């Protein structure tokens, strides 16, 4: 039996994002972050009898939310393999793609997965439970410089080097295997008023490294840009500056680095053009769904 959407995950900016796709009744669409199925269900509500929707998710838990709808195909896979799966299903072009990035409320609320420091749990953080490397492997096996690098790059932590040093010293005494052990190890080097914020950044850095999120995002965006037909839409919701920068660069410049090239007339030569301004949640939605507070919705159209 499918979990209620509001129990598994509350879809962020639901109407704004799905409206941004400008659904064509007979079109082909992809939801690369299926999760609780909120965005997918709304897309299906707007599709006609001959429309198609493909939903991607690498987490087996999301399979509980698959809608009973012949127009929907679930793909249990990381969205970085978007191009291969579309080729497998014989899809050469799509009308639009939606991505709701970041960690879902379901993952944060699942005590056993180790995504949140609210619970004492094994340091896991794998979106795909079959993946080999866990957060515990990173904490206990990366050398000090490697640790400092990912904490600085993915967590944007100002004290990344010191934090890495403290972790290495602690693990030499006893392995750090749980979220509580990790929090206890690093809490002493953080200003009291910033402990929660800095710990959240630490966990973000580990989650991104475990799941190779930035590489996967870049690959998916490149594939989406090629698959979307002229006039089709790319709709992406981001939650932190790292992923938002990649999405913004792809939409404006056609590459994740943000390197622009110009045509003969001095116009930026990008396969995409931005549609409207960044959309953020209303105060009402933020109150109803705290996860939405840092959300940014960007929409682009294929030229």
GROMACS .gro file of C-alpha atoms in nm:
model
  303
    1UNK     CA    1   0.000   0.000   0.000
    2UNK     CA    2   0.142   0.340  -0.095
    3UNK     CA    3   0.244   0.575   0.181
    4UNK     CA    4   0.041   0.897   0.199
    5UNK     CA    5   0.231   1.171   0.017
    6UNK     CA    6   0.220   1.399   0.320
    7UNK     CA    7   0.381   1.122   0.527
    8UNK     CA    8   0.655   1.031   0.279
    9UNK     CA    9   0.738   1.373   0.140
   10UNK     CA   10   0.553   1.699   0.081
   11UNK     CA   11   0.610   1.824  -0.273
   12UNK     CA   12   0.766   2.172  -0.277
   13UNK     CA   13   0.633   2.450  -0.504
   14UNK     CA   14   0.398   2.193  -0.654
   15UNK     CA   15   0.170   2.411  -0.865
   16UNK     CA   16   0.443   2.657  -0.964
   17UNK     CA   17   0.684   2.388  -1.082
   18UNK     CA   18   0.434   2.171  -1.270
   19UNK     CA   19   0.279   2.481  -1.430
   20UNK     CA   20   0.631   2.576  -1.538
   21UNK     CA   21   0.644   2.263  -1.753
   22UNK     CA   22   0.354   2.393  -1.963
   23UNK     CA   23   0.217   2.041  -1.997
   24UNK     CA   24   0.114   1.934  -2.346
   25UNK     CA   25  -0.164   1.673  -2.311
   26UNK     CA   26   0.008   1.423  -2.544
   27UNK     CA   27   0.362   1.510  -2.437
   28UNK     CA   28   0.640   1.300  -2.287
   29UNK     CA   29   0.775   1.413  -1.949
   30UNK     CA   30   1.031   1.299  -1.694
   31UNK     CA   31   1.030   1.344  -1.317
   32UNK     CA   32   1.388   1.256  -1.220
   33UNK     CA   33   1.320   1.283  -0.844
   34UNK     CA   34   1.003   1.079  -0.802
   35UNK     CA   35   1.021   1.032  -0.422
   36UNK     CA   36   0.670   1.055  -0.277
   37UNK     CA   37   0.523   1.106  -0.622
   38UNK     CA   38   0.368   1.445  -0.555
   39UNK     CA   39   0.499   1.619  -0.866
   40UNK     CA   40   0.438   1.309  -1.079
   41UNK     CA   41   0.076   1.282  -0.973
   42UNK     CA   42   0.013   1.644  -1.059
   43UNK     CA   43   0.177   1.596  -1.401
   44UNK     CA   44  -0.047   1.294  -1.464
   45UNK     CA   45  -0.350   1.502  -1.368
   46UNK     CA   46  -0.263   1.741  -1.650
   47UNK     CA   47  -0.164   1.483  -1.912
   48UNK     CA   48  -0.405   1.350  -2.171
   49UNK     CA   49  -0.481   0.989  -2.255
   50UNK     CA   50  -0.177   0.953  -2.481
   51UNK     CA   51   0.074   1.142  -2.265
   52UNK     CA   52   0.368   0.965  -2.101
   53UNK     CA   53   0.558   1.020  -1.776
   54UNK     CA   54   0.880   0.852  -1.661
   55UNK     CA   55   0.972   0.873  -1.292
   56UNK     CA   56   1.327   0.814  -1.167
   57UNK     CA   57   1.433   0.726  -0.814
   58UNK     CA   58   1.720   0.513  -0.689
   59UNK     CA   59   1.565   0.461  -0.345
   60UNK     CA   60   1.362   0.142  -0.317
   61UNK     CA   61   1.132   0.304  -0.058
   62UNK     CA   62   0.986   0.528  -0.329
   63UNK     CA   63   0.841   0.225  -0.508
   64UNK     CA   64   0.565   0.223  -0.247
   65UNK     CA   65   0.436   0.543  -0.406
   66UNK     CA   66   0.412   0.430  -0.770
   67UNK     CA   67   0.074   0.536  -0.911
   68UNK     CA   68  -0.147   0.280  -1.079
   69UNK     CA   69  -0.149   0.453  -1.415
   70UNK     CA   70  -0.066   0.304  -1.754
   71UNK     CA   71   0.084   0.637  -1.864
   72UNK     CA   72   0.353   0.614  -1.595
   73UNK     CA   73   0.680   0.419  -1.603
   74UNK     CA   74   0.896   0.394  -1.292
   75UNK     CA   75   1.274   0.371  -1.337
   76UNK     CA   76   1.465   0.262  -1.028
   77UNK     CA   77   1.793   0.431  -1.110
   78UNK     CA   78   2.010   0.732  -1.039
   79UNK     CA   79   1.905   1.016  -1.267
   80UNK     CA   80   2.260   1.046  -1.396
   81UNK     CA   81   2.168   0.756  -1.627
   82UNK     CA   82   1.877   0.949  -1.778
   83UNK     CA   83   2.010   0.932  -2.135
   84UNK     CA   84   2.066   0.555  -2.125
   85UNK     CA   85   1.720   0.480  -1.986
   86UNK     CA   86   1.543   0.703  -2.236
   87UNK     CA   87   1.730   0.524  -2.513
   88UNK     CA   88   1.625   0.191  -2.358
   89UNK     CA   89   1.258   0.295  -2.372
   90UNK     CA   90   1.296   0.426  -2.726
   91UNK     CA   91   1.244   0.789  -2.629
   92UNK     CA   92   1.445   1.027  -2.848
   93UNK     CA   93   1.295   1.356  -2.729
   94UNK     CA   94   1.089   1.476  -2.434
   95UNK     CA   95   0.866   1.778  -2.382
   96UNK     CA   96   0.993   1.855  -2.036
   97UNK     CA   97   1.177   1.745  -1.724
   98UNK     CA   98   1.133   1.831  -1.358
   99UNK     CA   99   1.384   1.783  -1.074
  100UNK     CA  100   1.326   1.850  -0.704
  101UNK     CA  101   1.682   1.825  -0.574
  102UNK     CA  102   1.821   1.775  -0.225
  103UNK     CA  103   1.732   1.528   0.047
  104UNK     CA  104   1.366   1.446   0.099
  105UNK     CA  105   1.177   1.478   0.425
  106UNK     CA  106   1.133   1.100   0.413
  107UNK     CA  107   1.509   1.049   0.428
  108UNK     CA  108   1.554   1.304   0.705
  109UNK     CA  109   1.279   1.145   0.913
  110UNK     CA  110   1.402   0.788   0.869
  111UNK     CA  111   1.612   0.735   1.182
  112UNK     CA  112   1.794   0.433   1.042
  113UNK     CA  113   1.935   0.607   0.732
  114UNK     CA  114   2.168   0.847   0.915
  115UNK     CA  115   2.079   1.156   0.709
  116UNK     CA  116   1.990   1.367   1.011
  117UNK     CA  117   2.177   1.451   1.332
  118UNK     CA  118   1.841   1.461   1.513
  119UNK     CA  119   1.868   1.086   1.567
  120UNK     CA  120   2.141   0.850   1.685
  121UNK     CA  121   2.189   0.623   1.385
  122UNK     CA  122   2.462   0.451   1.182
  123UNK     CA  123   2.653   0.690   0.955
  124UNK     CA  124   2.500   0.569   0.630
  125UNK     CA  125   2.347   0.846   0.411
  126UNK     CA  126   2.314   0.633   0.098
  127UNK     CA  127   2.024   0.728  -0.128
  128UNK     CA  128   2.072   0.389  -0.294
  129UNK     CA  129   2.092   0.126  -0.021
  130UNK     CA  130   2.292  -0.100  -0.253
  131UNK     CA  131   2.576   0.150  -0.295
  132UNK     CA  132   2.906   0.044  -0.138
  133UNK     CA  133   3.040   0.357   0.030
  134UNK     CA  134   2.872   0.501   0.340
  135UNK     CA  135   2.935   0.817   0.538
  136UNK     CA  136   3.115   0.605   0.798
  137UNK     CA  137   3.361   0.491   0.531
  138UNK     CA  138   3.438   0.853   0.444
  139UNK     CA  139   3.477   0.964   0.805
  140UNK     CA  140   3.702   0.671   0.897
  141UNK     CA  141   3.899   0.605   0.577
  142UNK     CA  142   3.957   0.936   0.397
  143UNK     CA  143   4.288   1.098   0.485
  144UNK     CA  144   4.286   1.433   0.659
  145UNK     CA  145   4.335   1.638   0.343
  146UNK     CA  146   4.059   1.452   0.158
  147UNK     CA  147   3.823   1.515   0.447
  148UNK     CA  148   3.912   1.883   0.463
  149UNK     CA  149   3.859   1.917   0.088
  150UNK     CA  150   3.504   1.773   0.085
  151UNK     CA  151   3.403   1.965   0.399
  152UNK     CA  152   3.521   2.287   0.237
  153UNK     CA  153   3.386   2.215  -0.113
  154UNK     CA  154   3.050   2.054  -0.031
  155UNK     CA  155   2.982   2.197   0.314
  156UNK     CA  156   3.139   2.539   0.262
  157UNK     CA  157   3.270   2.511   0.617
  158UNK     CA  158   3.509   2.789   0.717
  159UNK     CA  159   3.687   2.559   0.963
  160UNK     CA  160   3.709   2.255   0.737
  161UNK     CA  161   4.078   2.189   0.805
  162UNK     CA  162   4.038   2.204   1.180
  163UNK     CA  163   3.727   1.986   1.169
  164UNK     CA  164   3.907   1.725   0.959
  165UNK     CA  165   4.197   1.724   1.204
  166UNK     CA  166   3.965   1.672   1.501
  167UNK     CA  167   3.785   1.387   1.324
  168UNK     CA  168   4.109   1.208   1.235
  169UNK     CA  169   4.242   1.235   1.591
  170UNK     CA  170   3.917   1.101   1.735
  171UNK     CA  171   3.890   0.808   1.492
  172UNK     CA  172   4.248   0.703   1.574
  173UNK     CA  173   4.123   0.634   1.925
  174UNK     CA  174   3.794   0.471   1.828
  175UNK     CA  175   3.606   0.446   1.497
  176UNK     CA  176   3.330   0.703   1.444
  177UNK     CA  177   3.033   0.495   1.336
  178UNK     CA  178   2.719   0.683   1.442
  179UNK     CA  179   2.569   1.027   1.392
  180UNK     CA  180   2.589   1.098   1.764
  181UNK     CA  181   2.958   1.009   1.778
  182UNK     CA  182   3.028   1.244   1.489
  183UNK     CA  183   2.830   1.532   1.640
  184UNK     CA  184   3.004   1.486   1.975
  185UNK     CA  185   3.344   1.480   1.803
  186UNK     CA  186   3.305   1.813   1.626
  187UNK     CA  187   3.066   2.012   1.846
  188UNK     CA  188   3.346   2.142   2.069
  189UNK     CA  189   3.510   2.341   1.788
  190UNK     CA  190   3.194   2.525   1.682
  191UNK     CA  191   3.058   2.849   1.828
  192UNK     CA  192   2.759   2.757   2.046
  193UNK     CA  193   2.520   2.974   1.846
  194UNK     CA  194   2.624   2.805   1.518
  195UNK     CA  195   2.637   2.439   1.622
  196UNK     CA  196   2.317   2.337   1.439
  197UNK     CA  197   2.398   2.529   1.122
  198UNK     CA  198   2.758   2.404   1.103
  199UNK     CA  199   2.655   2.046   1.183
  200UNK     CA  200   2.397   2.063   0.904
  201UNK     CA  201   2.672   2.173   0.664
  202UNK     CA  202   2.890   1.882   0.778
  203UNK     CA  203   2.611   1.633   0.713
  204UNK     CA  204   2.536   1.796   0.378
  205UNK     CA  205   2.899   1.756   0.271
  206UNK     CA  206   2.904   1.389   0.365
  207UNK     CA  207   2.571   1.319   0.193
  208UNK     CA  208   2.687   1.485  -0.129
  209UNK     CA  209   3.013   1.286  -0.128
  210UNK     CA  210   2.843   0.954  -0.049
  211UNK     CA  211   2.595   0.994  -0.332
  212UNK     CA  212   2.820   1.178  -0.581
  213UNK     CA  213   2.540   1.433  -0.608
  214UNK     CA  214   2.719   1.709  -0.794
  215UNK     CA  215   2.858   1.479  -1.064
  216UNK     CA  216   2.519   1.311  -1.104
  217UNK     CA  217   2.344   1.649  -1.131
  218UNK     CA  218   2.582   1.771  -1.400
  219UNK     CA  219   2.538   1.453  -1.605
  220UNK     CA  220   2.160   1.466  -1.574
  221UNK     CA  221   2.143   1.832  -1.680
  222UNK     CA  222   2.362   1.768  -1.986
  223UNK     CA  223   2.138   1.476  -2.087
  224UNK     CA  224   1.820   1.674  -2.022
  225UNK     CA  225   1.942   1.963  -2.237
  226UNK     CA  226   1.993   1.725  -2.528
  227UNK     CA  227   1.668   1.532  -2.479
  228UNK     CA  228   1.428   1.824  -2.440
  229UNK     CA  229   1.280   1.928  -2.775
  230UNK     CA  230   1.269   2.293  -2.890
  231UNK     CA  231   1.005   2.476  -2.689
  232UNK     CA  232   1.022   2.215  -2.412
  233UNK     CA  233   1.085   2.305  -2.049
  234UNK     CA  234   1.349   2.225  -1.786
  235UNK     CA  235   1.218   2.287  -1.432
  236UNK     CA  236   1.451   2.252  -1.131
  237UNK     CA  237   1.407   2.316  -0.758
  238UNK     CA  238   1.731   2.366  -0.563
  239UNK     CA  239   1.803   2.400  -0.191
  240UNK     CA  240   2.166   2.502  -0.147
  241UNK     CA  241   2.414   2.722  -0.329
  242UNK     CA  242   2.623   2.441  -0.478
  243UNK     CA  243   2.345   2.274  -0.675
  244UNK     CA  244   2.181   2.608  -0.751
  245UNK     CA  245   2.503   2.739  -0.908
  246UNK     CA  246   2.526   2.434  -1.135
  247UNK     CA  247   2.162   2.467  -1.245
  248UNK     CA  248   2.192   2.841  -1.303
  249UNK     CA  249   2.508   2.796  -1.509
  250UNK     CA  250   2.351   2.525  -1.723
  251UNK     CA  251   2.040   2.731  -1.791
  252UNK     CA  252   2.229   3.050  -1.871
  253UNK     CA  253   2.543   2.923  -2.043
  254UNK     CA  254   2.465   2.566  -2.148
  255UNK     CA  255   2.737   2.418  -1.926
  256UNK     CA  256   2.785   2.363  -1.551
  257UNK     CA  257   3.097   2.580  -1.539
  258UNK     CA  258   2.908   2.887  -1.656
  259UNK     CA  259   3.149   2.958  -1.942
  260UNK     CA  260   2.966   3.162  -2.201
  261UNK     CA  261   3.027   3.177  -2.574
  262UNK     CA  262   2.871   3.428  -2.809
  263UNK     CA  263   2.737   3.409  -3.159
  264UNK     CA  264   2.819   3.652  -3.441
  265UNK     CA  265   2.575   3.907  -3.300
  266UNK     CA  266   2.709   3.893  -2.946
  267UNK     CA  267   2.425   3.685  -2.805
  268UNK     CA  268   2.505   3.412  -2.552
  269UNK     CA  269   2.506   3.082  -2.742
  270UNK     CA  270   2.314   2.859  -2.502
  271UNK     CA  271   2.064   2.583  -2.587
  272UNK     CA  272   1.839   2.710  -2.308
  273UNK     CA  273   1.679   3.042  -2.223
  274UNK     CA  274   1.560   3.140  -1.876
  275UNK     CA  275   1.184   3.178  -1.828
  276UNK     CA  276   1.082   3.445  -1.578
  277UNK     CA  277   1.252   3.506  -1.247
  278UNK     CA  278   1.350   3.272  -0.964
  279UNK     CA  279   1.039   3.155  -0.775
  280UNK     CA  280   1.052   3.102  -0.398
  281UNK     CA  281   0.785   2.960  -0.164
  282UNK     CA  282   0.529   3.186  -0.002
  283UNK     CA  283   0.536   3.238   0.373
  284UNK     CA  284   0.231   3.013   0.395
  285UNK     CA  285   0.410   2.725   0.221
  286UNK     CA  286   0.722   2.774   0.432
  287UNK     CA  287   0.511   2.751   0.748
  288UNK     CA  288   0.333   2.442   0.619
  289UNK     CA  289   0.649   2.273   0.486
  290UNK     CA  290   0.975   2.382   0.658
  291UNK     CA  291   1.182   2.196   0.396
  292UNK     CA  292   1.072   2.455   0.140
  293UNK     CA  293   1.235   2.752   0.316
  294UNK     CA  294   1.556   2.745   0.114
  295UNK     CA  295   1.393   2.632  -0.213
  296UNK     CA  296   1.452   2.814  -0.542
  297UNK     CA  297   1.263   2.726  -0.858
  298UNK     CA  298   1.428   2.793  -1.194
  299UNK     CA  299   1.262   2.736  -1.531
  300UNK     CA  300   1.427   2.729  -1.872
  301UNK     CA  301   1.303   2.665  -2.225
  302UNK     CA  302   1.488   2.483  -2.502
  303UNK     CA  303   1.565   2.717  -2.791
   0.00000   0.00000   0.00000
